[in-house]
mmCIF file of C-alpha atoms in Angstrom:
data_model
loop_
_atom_site.group_PDB
_atom_site.id
_atom_site.type_symbol
_atom_site.label_atom_id
_atom_site.label_comp_id
_atom_site.label_asym_id
_atom_site.label_seq_id
_atom_site.Cartn_x
_atom_site.Cartn_y
_atom_site.Cartn_z
ATOM 1 C CA UNK O 1 120.239 188.488 147.063
ATOM 2 C CA UNK O 2 118.297 185.240 147.133
ATOM 3 C CA UNK O 3 118.401 183.044 150.226
ATOM 4 C CA UNK O 4 120.618 180.512 148.427
ATOM 5 C CA UNK O 5 123.037 183.240 147.378
ATOM 6 C CA UNK O 6 123.156 184.658 150.914
ATOM 7 C CA UNK O 7 123.801 181.213 152.418
ATOM 8 C CA UNK O 8 126.550 180.570 149.886
ATOM 9 C CA UNK O 9 128.135 183.987 150.488
ATOM 10 C CA UNK O 10 128.172 183.412 154.256
ATOM 11 C CA UNK O 11 129.737 179.955 153.947
ATOM 12 C CA UNK O 12 132.304 181.191 151.396
ATOM 13 C CA UNK O 13 133.475 183.932 153.782
ATOM 14 C CA UNK O 14 134.408 181.253 156.323
ATOM 15 C CA UNK O 15 136.600 179.326 153.864
ATOM 16 C CA UNK O 16 140.392 179.488 153.602
ATOM 17 C CA UNK O 17 142.115 180.648 150.415
ATOM 18 C CA UNK O 18 142.927 177.046 149.446
ATOM 19 C CA UNK O 19 139.334 175.993 150.051
ATOM 20 C CA UNK O 20 138.085 178.898 147.963
ATOM 21 C CA UNK O 21 140.416 177.933 145.129
ATOM 22 C CA UNK O 22 139.175 174.346 145.320
ATOM 23 C CA UNK O 23 135.607 175.634 145.161
ATOM 24 C CA UNK O 24 136.471 177.627 142.036
ATOM 25 C CA UNK O 25 138.055 174.519 140.477
ATOM 26 C CA UNK O 26 134.862 172.553 141.170
ATOM 27 C CA UNK O 27 132.731 175.317 139.689
ATOM 28 C CA UNK O 28 134.986 175.536 136.607
ATOM 29 C CA UNK O 29 134.710 171.775 136.116
ATOM 30 C CA UNK O 30 130.935 172.070 136.344
ATOM 31 C CA UNK O 31 130.867 174.893 133.811
ATOM 32 C CA UNK O 32 132.908 172.816 131.347
ATOM 33 C CA UNK O 33 130.620 169.826 131.915
ATOM 34 C CA UNK O 34 127.560 171.973 131.187
ATOM 35 C CA UNK O 35 129.187 173.390 128.049
ATOM 36 C CA UNK O 36 129.922 169.834 126.891
ATOM 37 C CA UNK O 37 126.298 168.804 127.519
ATOM 38 C CA UNK O 38 124.983 171.879 125.724
ATOM 39 C CA UNK O 39 127.306 171.277 122.772
ATOM 40 C CA UNK O 40 126.181 167.637 122.508
ATOM 41 C CA UNK O 41 122.523 168.665 122.446
ATOM 42 C CA UNK O 42 123.244 171.475 119.960
ATOM 43 C CA UNK O 43 124.998 168.931 117.700
ATOM 44 C CA UNK O 44 121.907 166.733 117.879
ATOM 45 C CA UNK O 45 119.734 169.737 116.979
ATOM 46 C CA UNK O 46 122.026 170.325 113.990
ATOM 47 C CA UNK O 47 121.532 166.728 112.840
ATOM 48 C CA UNK O 48 117.748 167.097 113.058
ATOM 49 C CA UNK O 49 117.914 170.398 111.152
ATOM 50 C CA UNK O 50 120.048 168.750 108.467
ATOM 51 C CA UNK O 51 117.681 165.762 108.153
ATOM 52 C CA UNK O 52 114.686 168.103 107.820
ATOM 53 C CA UNK O 53 116.462 170.512 105.470
ATOM 54 C CA UNK O 54 116.136 173.383 107.931
ATOM 55 C CA UNK O 55 118.531 176.350 107.938
ATOM 56 C CA UNK O 56 121.397 176.512 110.417
ATOM 57 C CA UNK O 57 120.254 179.872 111.792
ATOM 58 C CA UNK O 58 116.942 180.293 113.602
ATOM 59 C CA UNK O 59 116.820 183.910 114.729
ATOM 60 C CA UNK O 60 113.609 183.543 116.745
ATOM 61 C CA UNK O 61 115.135 180.656 118.726
ATOM 62 C CA UNK O 62 118.310 182.669 119.296
ATOM 63 C CA UNK O 63 116.196 185.552 120.626
ATOM 64 C CA UNK O 64 114.423 183.174 123.028
ATOM 65 C CA UNK O 65 117.781 181.843 124.268
ATOM 66 C CA UNK O 66 119.044 185.386 124.850
ATOM 67 C CA UNK O 67 115.842 186.404 126.664
ATOM 68 C CA UNK O 68 116.149 183.324 128.884
ATOM 69 C CA UNK O 69 119.797 184.140 129.565
ATOM 70 C CA UNK O 70 118.867 187.676 130.599
ATOM 71 C CA UNK O 71 116.088 186.429 132.915
ATOM 72 C CA UNK O 72 118.436 183.883 134.500
ATOM 73 C CA UNK O 73 121.087 186.564 134.974
ATOM 74 C CA UNK O 74 118.570 188.751 136.783
ATOM 75 C CA UNK O 75 117.380 185.830 138.916
ATOM 76 C CA UNK O 76 120.936 185.026 140.036
ATOM 77 C CA UNK O 77 121.982 188.686 140.208
ATOM 78 C CA UNK O 78 124.727 188.314 137.625
ATOM 79 C CA UNK O 79 125.672 190.999 135.099
ATOM 80 C CA UNK O 80 123.281 190.375 132.196
ATOM 81 C CA UNK O 81 125.785 191.755 129.654
ATOM 82 C CA UNK O 82 128.326 189.149 130.748
ATOM 83 C CA UNK O 83 125.790 186.322 130.604
ATOM 84 C CA UNK O 84 124.468 187.413 127.209
ATOM 85 C CA UNK O 85 128.026 187.688 125.850
ATOM 86 C CA UNK O 86 128.745 184.117 126.958
ATOM 87 C CA UNK O 87 125.546 182.828 125.371
ATOM 88 C CA UNK O 88 126.200 184.771 122.169
ATOM 89 C CA UNK O 89 129.628 183.095 121.999
ATOM 90 C CA UNK O 90 128.098 179.641 122.588
ATOM 91 C CA UNK O 91 125.477 180.236 119.889
ATOM 92 C CA UNK O 92 128.030 181.497 117.364
ATOM 93 C CA UNK O 93 130.346 178.549 118.043
ATOM 94 C CA UNK O 94 127.463 176.091 117.606
ATOM 95 C CA UNK O 95 126.427 177.738 114.328
ATOM 96 C CA UNK O 96 130.004 177.672 113.013
ATOM 97 C CA UNK O 97 130.276 173.975 113.837
ATOM 98 C CA UNK O 98 126.909 173.279 112.190
ATOM 99 C CA UNK O 99 128.023 175.057 109.017
ATOM 100 C CA UNK O 100 131.280 173.081 108.988
ATOM 101 C CA UNK O 101 129.507 169.746 109.339
ATOM 102 C CA UNK O 102 126.981 170.336 106.560
#
């Protein structure tokens, strides 16, 4: 574990059940905020692609995103299959929205 993860794990063990649930709520809110930010940027990318006549799908970019996701999963010691599944879902949802808006 990284030092940050160890510090967090130690402080979490000292929390009550209600405090832990509040922490999860805060984390969930943060996740949704990040998804919203990512979606906004992906929509902007779609607009640029449309203006330049570029295709919706860019397989090399998708591969780079997945490689980055796997590296980040390893760095934070999270199951890489879970992280890659989440990113695959985000990518597919963004592509579906791009196709709808064209």
